[in-house]
Amino acid sequence: MDVRKNNDGQKQNINDPLQSKTYGRREFLKGAVKAAALGSAAMVSGCGTGLLGSGEEAALRRQEFFKKNYRLMTQQEKDETVRRLERLAKIRRGADVHISSQEPIAGALFGYAFNVTRCEGFMECVAACVKENNLDRKSRTQYIRIFEMEPGEMTPDSGDGKYYHEVPVEDHFYMGVQCFHCESAPCIKACPTTATWQEPDGIVVVDYDWCIGCRYCIAACPYYGRRFNWNEPHVPLQEMTKKQHYLGNRMRKRGQMEKCTFCVQRSREGRLPACVEACPTGARVFGNLLDPKSEIRFVLKHKKVFRLKEDLSTDPKYWYFID
Amino acid sequence: MAKKSSEKGFVAFVTDIISWNLSGGIGYQLYLCLLAAFMVLGIYAYFVQFNLGLAATNMSDIVSWGFYISNFTFLVGVAAASVMIILPSYIFKDKDLHKVVIIGEVVAIGALVMCLMFVFVDLGGPLQAWHMMPIIGVFNWPTSLLTWDVLVLNGYLALNLMVPAYIVYCHYNNRKPDERKYRPFVFISIFWAFAIHLVTAFLYEGLPARPFWNNPLMGPRFLASAFAAGPALITVVLVIINFTTTFKIESQVFNKLRRIIVVSAIINLIMLFSEIFKEFYLPTHHSLPAVYLYFGLKGHSALVPWIWTAISINLIGTLTLAFNPGNNNPKVLFPACVLLFLGIWIEKGMGLIVPGLVPSPLGEVVDYAPSWVEVSITLGILALGIFVVTMLIRPALIIEQRFQAE
């Protein structure tokens, strides 16, 4: 993969969190309607913790509450929300995070391949993913599942997804499963608020703050690719990955959906996803499907590949292959 | 429009309704207190859930929908079933059923209020619910079936509030309601009733990821089971009204309702048999949810006693209603309808939602039972529904009785 330039170095101006934004009449009316909605919601729920308070944090949270769906934001609005989120992370947890809103790179369509022969089930990929993507330590969320399989089957259904012993085990093989970033993804169709969509580079992302937590997408996903924040996710400050992306590994809140993003914060900078980098056996291949010289294209051309549940016509961008 | 002099106006209408609802014997006051206690319990439990997140429930990434959505699904059917009284009374001009049509409509309103509450408490981000509202949010219509469901449920609630409110208001003012004004809405509401249940079925039916749900029989079966369970609930309500108020229900009404229930319940059982045949004659990989439901899988069998109880009481209820040993005696109809109702509740609630999600798409099997928070919130919502029905039925019956007496 080619190295791309890092263009998210514009996040330094965090001194003015209130962002003296000028409101037009239209915006004001929209805000008023939303405020009414918020008021009734807060009454129903019995409390609107801090939402109606004063001070810098309250002001930031109020502005965050009323922001738009990420896809409808202008670049300026994206920059503003990023600045607010960075400031909030500083105020609330003392974390110096750096959140990017980097757009997809033209001419990139990401794909993934998993070498069933090579994987030995060490789960280094899982650990790297948890670390890189700031997954909740409390509920032990993991995007990647590794299944230990006996010969004669080629679907994780028959495998063991919860093994706690030394690997590799004789006469067994291992299969990794995560979000497959389907080209026709059922989860996207299910979402009532369009909080999840496919980016032009093929990555299926979630706008965490726009998600209402109805979980229809979990029901629609045939691959168990999505994870829900049942509790407030927690990551110890010293373990937190500070380099974040709005659609990727920034901190989620409870009640929001999340999933593998092919490490959007890394892949859009030309780096490999954490799981690929961490794999000690080289079983994981990631790259640009539109680049004829990429390793993923080599695998698709020269290996015998297959995908899971082809009968559902979801068209995953995640292939398995055997050496 | 004849007696203009007796026009009492809207303010008197509202104040009368409130005073009628607040007045009553000691038994009625205790009943209201009991409902209030359950609602307070529900509010407290929701407060706990709001602070902890949905971790306060027993749901997980595998069983991602549980007790709330189960109850929602079932109650949509109850709401839709009022059409089985609306259709004959307004379209076929059935005199007997016309006397109780208001009760059917009120039960539908109560059920719809409960449905909307169940969906709301199931949301992970209740404060973000406005994201779904058209104009201020993004309403993913027509792509997402969930947005269709929001439309049809709210539309049906509006229809069921509008028509009876107009008719009762006219009766309150001692004039005949103008049929030209409400008849079009009655027609719409009849189609709408089928729509709310079909759309809710499509919510599940449209997911190839879940073989237990991805079944074209689901929509029709939803309708059949609803047209049995809904009139069964209305019969229960009528029996209670018959014994606790001066509003007497004729045996002919019970008989007509019983016939509707029996026909629907038998169609429902035939479809159930067809589904079971398909799952177990040549079991495939896609039959595993059914195996889990009826017999248990990999040592997990939480639903097995429930589903067999459901099928048994469903059969007992259906047979009792079909052979009618009490000759429409409310004392026989009451337990039979309660059994049938509970049987369909279990089967079309938890028995439908949980096996759709277990085994997981990767073949993992877990058990699910609601937590105390889920049970408490559910009880609170059910109490709210019963409260709404009570608050609407009491004044409606008083007004209807007065109107008929004059």
XYZ file of C-alpha atoms in Angstrom:
729
model
C 0.000 0.000 0.000
C 1.135 3.480 -0.741
C 1.862 5.956 2.007
C -0.622 8.791 2.181
C -0.087 12.162 3.681
C -1.512 12.902 7.068
C -3.862 15.821 6.635
C -5.434 16.015 10.047
C -3.022 18.410 11.655
C -5.494 21.236 12.026
C -6.845 20.407 15.481
C -4.670 22.704 17.581
C -7.106 25.519 18.249
C -8.825 24.236 21.368
C -8.740 27.449 23.342
C -12.157 28.618 22.196
C -14.513 25.758 22.934
C -17.662 27.857 22.806
C -16.950 28.670 19.167
C -18.914 31.892 18.988
C -21.107 30.454 16.264
C -23.524 32.822 14.567
C -27.008 31.442 14.443
C -29.368 32.091 11.554
C -33.134 32.053 12.019
C -33.426 28.610 10.491
C -30.827 27.157 12.821
C -32.496 28.837 15.732
C -35.874 27.318 14.912
C -34.339 23.900 14.422
C -32.599 24.298 17.758
C -35.847 25.276 19.418
C -37.643 22.199 18.119
C -34.778 20.023 19.243
C -34.758 21.704 22.640
C -38.418 20.869 23.009
C -37.658 17.274 22.115
C -34.806 17.228 24.594
C -36.929 18.764 27.304
C -39.610 16.141 26.994
C -37.028 13.369 26.755
C -35.295 14.649 29.874
C -38.611 14.760 31.692
C -39.471 11.220 30.700
C -36.096 9.917 31.776
C -36.172 11.821 35.012
C -32.822 13.488 34.624
C -30.689 15.189 32.035
C -27.354 14.961 33.764
C -25.574 18.225 33.265
C -27.279 18.902 29.950
C -28.982 21.998 31.238
C -26.185 23.154 33.491
C -23.721 25.943 32.873
C -19.975 26.148 32.494
C -17.672 25.080 29.721
C -18.318 21.350 29.921
C -22.078 21.812 29.953
C -21.895 24.158 26.979
C -19.789 21.682 25.023
C -22.111 18.829 25.862
C -25.114 20.878 24.859
C -23.557 21.625 21.481
C -22.598 17.974 21.081
C -26.170 16.930 21.841
C -27.623 19.025 19.040
C -25.085 18.197 16.347
C -26.104 16.599 13.061
C -25.553 13.217 11.490
C -21.859 13.138 10.537
C -22.639 12.679 6.869
C -24.693 15.867 6.756
C -22.009 17.993 8.409
C -19.929 20.489 6.482
C -16.179 20.262 6.922
C -16.375 23.193 9.307
C -18.970 21.430 11.444
C -16.826 18.307 11.461
C -13.859 20.322 12.656
C -15.969 21.897 15.375
C -17.326 18.629 16.748
C -13.842 17.141 16.700
C -12.525 20.083 18.688
C -15.368 19.770 21.180
C -14.756 16.047 21.637
C -11.042 16.586 22.168
C -11.732 19.303 24.716
C -14.316 17.164 26.515
C -11.843 14.271 26.738
C -9.375 16.688 28.311
C -11.868 18.127 30.802
C -13.468 14.896 31.849
C -10.596 12.438 31.839
C -7.506 14.558 31.386
C -6.798 12.716 28.138
C -4.907 14.450 25.333
C -6.656 12.735 22.469
C -6.273 13.669 18.855
C -9.388 12.998 16.783
C -9.230 12.967 13.007
C -12.057 13.407 10.568
C -9.958 12.354 7.607
C -11.991 11.627 4.489
C -11.586 8.467 2.411
C -8.690 8.528 -0.048
C -9.766 8.541 -3.677
C -9.065 5.329 -5.515
C -9.098 3.115 -2.436
C -11.477 0.216 -1.765
C -10.326 -1.857 1.148
C -10.480 -5.627 1.270
C -9.282 -8.286 3.685
C -8.184 -11.888 3.391
C -7.625 -14.484 6.099
C -5.240 -17.396 5.633
C -6.882 -20.387 7.295
C -3.726 -22.497 6.916
C -1.454 -20.065 8.680
C -3.503 -18.929 11.667
C -2.534 -20.761 14.838
C -4.975 -19.134 17.207
C -2.607 -17.003 19.282
C -5.146 -14.165 19.415
C -2.498 -11.467 19.177
C -4.865 -9.820 16.715
C -7.631 -9.694 19.322
C -5.362 -8.065 21.904
C -4.044 -5.548 19.385
C -7.576 -4.704 18.263
C -8.802 -4.180 21.823
C -5.877 -1.865 22.497
C -5.984 0.070 19.223
C -9.726 0.558 19.109
C -10.237 1.420 22.789
C -12.684 -1.429 23.306
C -14.497 -1.614 26.620
C -12.411 -3.507 29.160
C -15.300 -3.892 31.588
C -17.466 -6.063 29.359
C -14.434 -7.418 27.468
C -15.739 -6.386 24.098
C -13.831 -7.762 21.129
C -14.485 -7.171 17.444
C -12.506 -10.236 16.389
C -13.534 -13.747 17.336
C -11.226 -16.713 16.718
C -12.833 -20.122 16.404
C -10.938 -23.365 16.942
C -12.117 -25.827 14.333
C -11.863 -29.528 13.759
C -11.141 -30.738 10.226
C -14.189 -31.488 8.118
C -16.032 -28.228 8.666
C -15.552 -24.825 7.190
C -17.998 -22.672 9.148
C -17.486 -21.260 12.660
C -20.819 -22.767 13.785
C -19.074 -26.033 14.520
C -16.009 -24.410 16.055
C -15.156 -23.430 19.594
C -15.122 -19.664 20.066
C -14.135 -19.773 23.736
C -10.993 -21.825 24.105
C -8.628 -21.273 27.018
C -5.686 -23.592 26.389
C -2.337 -23.670 24.677
C -2.429 -23.285 20.919
C -2.074 -24.568 18.290
C -3.786 -27.853 19.096
C -2.883 -30.856 16.979
C -5.367 -31.591 14.188
C -7.197 -28.304 14.634
C -7.252 -25.126 12.617
C -8.340 -21.583 13.385
C -10.726 -19.156 11.762
C -11.022 -15.447 12.527
C -14.324 -13.629 12.193
C -15.023 -9.897 12.376
C -17.146 -7.367 10.477
C -16.915 -8.328 6.802
C -17.751 -4.850 5.444
C -20.327 -6.284 3.057
C -20.921 -4.452 -0.209
C -24.671 -4.935 0.251
C -24.775 -4.820 4.020
C -28.091 -5.734 5.700
C -27.204 -3.640 8.766
C -27.142 -0.430 6.702
C -30.600 -1.105 5.323
C -31.968 -1.830 8.778
C -30.859 1.376 10.488
C -33.846 3.718 11.019
C -31.679 6.856 11.356
C -28.935 6.147 8.761
C -26.400 6.119 11.592
C -24.454 3.391 9.788
C -23.303 3.472 6.173
C -20.593 2.416 3.769
C -17.855 4.928 3.054
C -16.516 5.339 -0.492
C -13.445 3.314 0.505
C -15.707 0.373 1.340
C -15.556 0.621 5.135
C -18.892 0.241 6.915
C -18.889 2.794 9.722
C -21.169 3.931 12.559
C -21.813 7.525 13.599
C -21.798 6.617 17.296
C -23.432 9.835 18.413
C -26.268 9.518 15.902
C -27.108 5.913 16.846
C -30.256 5.599 18.965
C -29.410 2.087 20.141
C -32.396 0.209 18.702
C -30.162 -2.748 17.777
C -32.058 -3.627 14.603
C -28.672 -3.812 12.846
C -27.514 -6.584 15.196
C -30.588 -8.577 14.243
C -29.901 -7.943 10.555
C -26.209 -8.935 10.580
C -25.618 -12.560 9.534
C -22.005 -12.541 10.763
C -22.240 -11.293 14.354
C -20.213 -8.295 13.244
C -21.683 -5.611 15.493
C -21.252 -4.855 19.186
C -23.467 -2.850 21.500
C -22.360 -0.808 24.513
C -24.629 -2.252 27.174
C -22.732 -0.376 29.889
C -20.606 2.774 29.894
C -17.385 1.590 28.233
C -14.243 1.981 30.271
C -10.619 2.138 29.156
C -7.827 2.958 31.656
C -6.260 6.282 30.737
C -2.733 4.919 30.374
C -3.947 2.189 28.002
C -6.003 4.507 25.810
C -5.002 4.953 22.185
C -4.922 8.726 21.886
C -4.710 8.937 18.107
C -8.341 8.557 17.132
C -10.790 8.945 14.276
C -14.362 10.241 14.508
C -15.679 7.138 12.744
C -13.149 4.823 14.340
C -11.571 4.340 17.729
C -12.747 7.449 19.576
C -14.443 6.690 22.877
C -18.001 5.449 22.600
C -20.775 5.909 25.143
C -23.267 3.472 26.582
C -26.237 2.731 24.395
C -24.286 3.087 21.145
C -23.456 0.526 18.481
C -19.891 -0.070 17.376
C -17.957 -2.425 15.130
C -14.694 -3.144 13.324
C -13.789 -0.270 10.994
C -10.715 -1.860 9.393
C -8.971 0.570 11.796
C -10.135 3.582 9.761
C -7.754 5.800 11.770
C -4.834 3.753 10.444
C -5.941 2.531 7.032
C -6.733 6.029 5.759
C -3.165 6.993 6.573
C -1.775 4.115 4.593
C -1.056 2.002 7.636
C -2.224 -1.559 8.190
C -5.043 -2.346 10.631
C -3.794 -3.311 14.101
C -4.842 -6.958 13.706
C -2.852 -7.354 10.479
C 0.197 -5.722 12.009
C -0.015 -7.848 15.158
C -0.468 -11.247 13.505
C 2.679 -13.301 14.249
C 2.019 -15.870 11.497
C 1.158 -13.532 8.627
C -2.301 -14.998 8.266
C -3.950 -11.623 7.719
C -3.826 -9.715 4.436
C -5.206 -6.221 3.968
C -5.067 -3.845 1.062
C -6.586 -1.808 -1.724
C -8.756 -3.897 -4.008
C -8.427 -1.293 -6.757
C -4.638 -1.503 -6.795
C -3.618 -4.367 -9.127
C -0.229 -4.614 -7.425
C -1.605 -5.006 -3.896
C -1.144 -8.177 -1.873
C -4.904 -8.638 -1.499
C -5.255 -8.699 -5.305
C -2.474 -11.276 -5.478
C -4.325 -13.493 -3.003
C -7.621 -13.148 -4.873
C -5.932 -13.981 -8.152
C -3.690 -16.865 -7.136
C -5.322 -18.557 -4.145
C -8.505 -20.547 -3.786
C -10.688 -18.207 -1.819
C -14.134 -18.475 -0.290
C -16.471 -16.339 1.792
C -18.935 -17.168 4.548
C -22.676 -17.514 3.841
C -22.427 -16.654 0.153
C -26.071 -17.720 -0.187
C -27.154 -14.515 1.566
C -25.716 -12.320 -1.234
C -24.187 -9.861 1.208
C -20.990 -9.723 -0.852
C -18.432 -9.424 1.979
C -15.064 -7.815 1.327
C -13.463 -10.468 3.531
C -12.148 -13.662 1.987
C -10.749 -16.861 3.479
C -8.048 -18.786 1.677
C -5.957 -21.894 2.061
C -2.283 -22.129 1.158
C -77.606 17.708 14.852
C -81.137 18.143 16.144
C -80.843 19.198 19.757
C -78.616 22.237 19.652
C -79.767 23.223 23.134
C -78.151 20.226 24.783
C -74.710 21.149 23.413
C -72.490 21.111 26.511
C -69.176 21.990 24.950
C -65.658 20.667 25.144
C -64.687 21.995 28.570
C -67.597 20.248 30.260
C -66.698 17.098 28.303
C -63.172 17.036 29.715
C -64.113 17.955 33.289
C -66.876 15.340 33.318
C -64.467 12.670 32.115
C -61.986 13.534 34.845
C -64.587 13.587 37.607
C -66.141 10.290 36.450
C -62.727 8.686 36.435
C -61.852 9.873 39.911
C -65.150 8.918 41.507
C -65.850 5.332 42.368
C -66.197 2.855 45.205
C -63.428 1.778 47.540
C -62.706 -1.241 45.324
C -62.176 1.012 42.325
C -59.904 3.342 44.309
C -57.825 0.382 45.491
C -57.587 -0.846 41.909
C -56.289 2.550 40.803
C -53.773 2.583 43.666
C -52.543 -0.859 42.650
C -52.043 0.303 39.062
C -50.257 3.426 40.325
C -47.986 1.274 42.502
C -46.949 -0.832 39.511
C -46.368 2.285 37.421
C -44.166 3.747 40.147
C -42.231 0.479 40.259
C -41.793 0.702 36.494
C -40.593 4.302 36.663
C -38.109 3.395 39.397
C -36.790 0.460 37.368
C -36.472 2.663 34.299
C -34.516 5.145 36.371
C -32.116 2.331 37.295
C -31.852 1.289 33.647
C -31.306 4.872 32.534
C -28.378 5.254 34.888
C -26.752 1.879 34.269
C -27.525 1.583 30.581
C -29.108 -1.511 29.095
C -26.574 -3.511 31.129
C -29.362 -3.482 33.715
C -31.160 -5.971 31.482
C -30.113 -9.542 30.788
C -29.743 -8.896 27.078
C -26.387 -9.393 25.380
C -24.807 -9.081 21.954
C -26.304 -12.496 21.152
C -29.784 -12.054 22.621
C -29.921 -8.400 21.618
C -33.703 -8.125 21.849
C -35.507 -9.572 24.821
C -38.556 -9.149 26.982
C -39.415 -5.616 25.817
C -39.486 -6.404 22.103
C -41.289 -9.685 22.803
C -44.090 -7.825 24.533
C -44.083 -5.147 21.858
C -44.527 -7.736 19.104
C -47.372 -9.453 20.876
C -49.195 -6.239 21.753
C -49.093 -4.992 18.166
C -51.292 -7.987 17.468
C -53.687 -7.072 20.257
C -53.953 -3.577 18.826
C -54.568 -4.833 15.306
C -57.226 -7.264 16.478
C -59.765 -4.567 17.281
C -60.422 -4.560 13.537
C -62.289 -7.837 14.039
C -64.981 -5.821 15.859
C -64.675 -2.588 13.873
C -65.125 -4.352 10.541
C -68.446 -6.106 11.285
C -69.902 -3.254 13.309
C -69.205 -0.357 10.935
C -69.159 -2.115 7.558
C -71.623 -4.990 8.015
C -73.728 -2.900 10.431
C -73.761 -5.654 13.036
C -75.983 -4.271 15.826
C -74.664 -6.520 18.607
C -71.007 -5.851 17.993
C -71.675 -2.155 17.432
C -72.587 -1.831 21.099
C -69.118 -2.983 22.162
C -67.063 -1.537 19.324
C -65.915 1.320 21.543
C -64.407 -1.210 23.938
C -62.478 -2.827 21.100
C -61.146 0.556 20.034
C -60.127 1.494 23.564
C -58.294 -1.812 24.028
C -56.428 -1.023 20.797
C -55.429 2.408 22.127
C -54.143 0.850 25.345
C -52.189 -1.766 23.408
C -50.649 0.863 21.122
C -49.586 3.017 24.058
C -47.884 -0.040 25.530
C -46.227 -0.870 22.171
C -44.720 2.595 21.850
C -43.547 2.513 25.462
C -41.915 -0.892 24.989
C -39.994 0.350 21.954
C -38.948 3.464 23.830
C -37.619 1.653 26.906
C -35.696 -0.694 24.621
C -33.706 2.170 23.091
C -30.068 2.421 24.122
C -30.168 6.184 23.571
C -33.616 7.441 24.612
C -32.367 11.035 24.590
C -31.342 10.538 20.966
C -34.802 9.367 19.901
C -35.318 12.656 18.060
C -32.644 11.574 15.562
C -35.365 9.451 14.019
C -37.915 12.228 13.668
C -38.484 13.570 10.177
C -37.168 17.109 9.489
C -35.158 17.546 12.709
C -33.543 14.112 12.392
C -33.022 11.615 9.596
C -35.940 9.277 8.947
C -34.582 6.385 6.877
C -37.835 5.808 5.032
C -38.641 3.744 2.987
C -35.446 1.710 3.351
C -35.645 0.755 7.020
C -38.633 -1.339 8.071
C -38.383 0.182 11.523
C -39.402 3.573 10.147
C -42.430 1.945 8.523
C -43.359 0.510 11.873
C -43.107 3.920 13.528
C -45.412 5.360 10.864
C -48.061 2.645 11.009
C -48.158 2.435 14.809
C -48.546 6.178 15.320
C -51.007 6.427 12.457
C -53.140 3.652 13.868
C -53.058 5.252 17.302
C -54.246 8.538 15.785
C -57.050 6.811 13.857
C -58.200 4.869 16.893
C -58.227 8.017 19.007
C -59.945 10.213 16.439
C -62.967 8.146 15.407
C -64.161 7.046 18.870
C -63.413 10.483 20.359
C -65.612 12.117 17.715
C -68.449 9.632 18.170
C -68.347 9.751 21.970
C -68.174 13.543 21.935
C -71.258 13.719 19.715
C -73.103 11.308 21.993
C -72.061 13.356 24.995
C -73.696 16.370 23.381
C -76.721 14.257 22.632
C -76.534 14.364 18.881
C -76.036 11.760 16.229
C -72.528 11.690 14.796
C -72.304 12.519 11.111
C -71.428 9.274 9.385
C -69.900 11.023 6.381
C -67.321 12.559 8.685
C -66.002 9.413 10.315
C -66.756 6.610 7.850
C -63.705 7.282 5.604
C -61.458 7.039 8.637
C -63.052 3.757 9.652
C -62.231 2.362 6.225
C -58.643 3.568 6.479
C -58.289 2.133 9.957
C -59.387 -1.289 8.741
C -56.600 -1.450 6.176
C -54.259 0.168 8.670
C -54.910 -2.589 11.219
C -53.690 -5.207 8.768
C -50.760 -2.956 7.916
C -49.517 -2.558 11.486
C -49.325 -6.271 11.934
C -47.892 -7.113 8.547
C -45.250 -4.391 8.838
C -44.259 -5.643 12.274
C -43.986 -9.153 10.851
C -41.896 -7.840 7.940
C -39.519 -6.335 10.483
C -38.488 -9.905 11.297
C -39.452 -11.648 8.088
C -37.120 -9.441 6.051
C -33.924 -10.620 7.740
C -32.164 -13.467 5.904
C -29.640 -13.451 8.758
C -32.252 -15.063 10.989
C -33.675 -18.238 9.421
C -36.257 -18.644 12.202
C -37.809 -15.321 11.224
C -37.076 -15.309 7.515
C -40.282 -17.181 6.768
C -43.104 -15.968 4.503
C -45.716 -17.485 6.805
C -44.785 -15.068 9.559
C -47.025 -12.210 8.397
C -50.167 -14.323 7.928
C -49.479 -16.148 11.187
C -49.120 -12.879 13.023
C -52.562 -11.911 11.770
C -54.178 -15.236 12.669
C -52.731 -15.329 16.172
C -53.606 -11.672 16.708
C -57.181 -12.165 15.590
C -57.419 -14.918 18.197
C -55.568 -13.224 21.061
C -57.030 -9.748 20.557
C -60.729 -10.715 20.631
C -59.871 -13.073 23.517
C -58.600 -10.071 25.472
C -61.645 -8.025 24.463
C -63.860 -10.886 25.696
C -62.007 -10.835 29.014
C -62.536 -7.081 29.286
C -66.230 -7.495 28.411
C -66.705 -10.179 31.069
C -65.107 -7.861 33.641
C -67.337 -4.963 32.544
C -70.369 -7.257 32.634
C -69.732 -8.199 36.254
C -68.463 -4.902 37.637
C -70.618 -2.240 35.948
C -74.228 -1.633 35.023
C -73.315 -2.003 31.349
C -74.594 -5.504 30.524
C -73.216 -7.485 27.613
C -75.610 -9.718 25.725
C -74.856 -13.381 25.207
C -75.068 -12.792 21.449
C -71.969 -10.562 21.622
C -70.000 -13.240 23.422
C -71.098 -15.805 20.883
C -69.967 -13.719 17.907
C -66.630 -12.973 19.513
C -66.192 -16.631 20.382
C -66.725 -17.630 16.746
C -64.149 -15.091 15.564
C -61.641 -16.391 18.119
C -62.216 -20.049 17.254
C -61.777 -19.572 13.515
C -58.620 -17.498 13.981
C -57.179 -19.825 16.622
C -57.683 -22.862 14.402
C -56.028 -21.151 11.420
C -53.198 -20.185 13.762
C -52.756 -23.781 14.929
C -52.765 -25.082 11.340
C -49.998 -22.638 10.449
C -48.076 -23.590 13.600
C -48.332 -27.238 12.586
C -47.104 -26.365 9.089
C -44.089 -24.573 10.546
C -43.255 -27.423 12.899
C -43.543 -29.909 10.034
C -41.134 -27.897 7.906
C -38.586 -27.613 10.715
C -38.594 -31.251 11.789
C -39.437 -33.446 8.776
C -35.978 -32.992 7.281
C -34.170 -30.816 9.798
C -31.507 -28.555 8.318
C -29.016 -26.165 9.737
C -31.786 -23.581 9.677
C -33.932 -25.698 12.003
C -31.560 -25.219 14.945
C -33.548 -22.281 16.423
C -36.672 -24.453 16.383
C -34.732 -27.303 18.008
C -33.538 -24.836 20.637
C -37.087 -23.621 21.230
C -38.853 -26.972 21.449
C -36.187 -29.337 22.763
C -33.141 -27.323 23.816
C -29.705 -27.208 22.224
C -26.224 -27.877 23.595
C -27.585 -28.134 27.123
C -29.534 -24.862 26.963
C -33.264 -25.294 27.320
C -34.656 -22.205 29.061
C -37.558 -21.861 26.620
C -38.608 -25.509 26.438
C -41.040 -25.594 29.401
C -42.527 -22.269 28.291
C -43.246 -23.251 24.710
C -44.871 -26.568 25.653
C -46.977 -24.784 28.278
C -47.943 -22.252 25.630
C -48.973 -24.877 23.091
C -50.890 -26.870 25.709
C -52.927 -23.970 27.060
C -53.424 -22.690 23.522
C -54.978 -26.060 22.588
C -57.084 -26.215 25.762
C -58.363 -22.681 25.210
C -59.133 -23.260 21.542
C -60.945 -26.553 22.153
C -62.970 -25.093 25.032
C -64.075 -22.182 22.892
C -64.793 -24.426 19.909
C -66.984 -26.923 21.797
C -68.460 -24.191 23.979
C -69.465 -26.359 26.979
C -70.870 -23.428 28.960
C -73.038 -22.272 26.053
C -71.458 -18.779 26.062
C -71.516 -18.599 29.852
C -69.018 -15.823 30.699
C -67.714 -17.927 33.594
C -66.483 -20.528 31.105
C -65.445 -18.101 28.400
C -63.314 -16.097 30.826
C -60.778 -18.801 31.778
C -60.717 -20.191 28.238
C -59.921 -16.767 26.779
C -57.310 -16.094 29.470
C -55.595 -19.414 28.657
C -55.632 -18.772 24.919
C -54.364 -15.238 25.437
C -51.503 -16.338 27.696
C -50.592 -19.195 25.335
C -50.281 -16.845 22.371
C -48.474 -14.285 24.527
C -45.706 -16.754 25.410
C -45.496 -18.208 21.927
C -45.544 -14.970 19.998
C -43.503 -13.051 22.552
C -40.440 -14.741 23.957
C -41.067 -17.868 21.881
C -40.697 -15.832 18.710
C -37.999 -13.283 19.528
C -35.413 -15.301 21.454
C -35.108 -18.277 19.047
C -34.644 -15.794 16.225
C -31.425 -14.709 17.928
C -30.266 -18.084 19.339
C -28.149 -19.808 18.117
C -26.149 -16.718 17.187
C -25.076 -16.292 13.549
C -21.803 -17.954 14.565
C -23.603 -20.886 16.171
C -23.289 -19.952 19.833
C -26.110 -20.911 22.184
C -26.957 -18.949 25.323
C -30.017 -18.746 27.538
C -31.930 -15.618 28.336
C -34.370 -14.697 31.081
C -35.403 -11.114 31.848
C -33.766 -9.309 34.772
C -35.762 -7.733 37.599
C -35.404 -4.375 35.852
C -36.939 -5.738 32.669
C -39.761 -7.437 34.558
C -40.478 -4.319 36.628
C -40.505 -1.989 33.649
C -42.741 -4.426 31.785
C -45.160 -4.583 34.720
C -45.150 -0.794 34.857
C -45.976 -0.506 31.162
C -48.723 -3.128 31.417
C -50.187 -1.206 34.366
C -50.041 1.967 32.294
C -51.881 0.225 29.464
C -54.586 -1.067 31.798
C -54.816 2.402 33.336
C -55.288 4.022 29.922
C -57.966 1.495 28.995
C -59.788 2.070 32.290
C -59.624 5.850 32.026
C -61.069 5.738 28.512
C -63.666 3.016 28.940
C -65.378 4.356 32.080
C -66.455 7.724 30.676
C -67.176 6.196 27.258
C -69.584 3.677 28.770
C -71.294 6.302 30.925
C -71.821 8.518 27.884
C -73.030 5.637 25.734
C -75.501 4.477 28.378
C -76.897 7.991 28.787
C -77.197 8.447 25.044
C -79.025 5.146 24.619
C -81.366 5.945 27.522
C -82.531 9.175 25.926
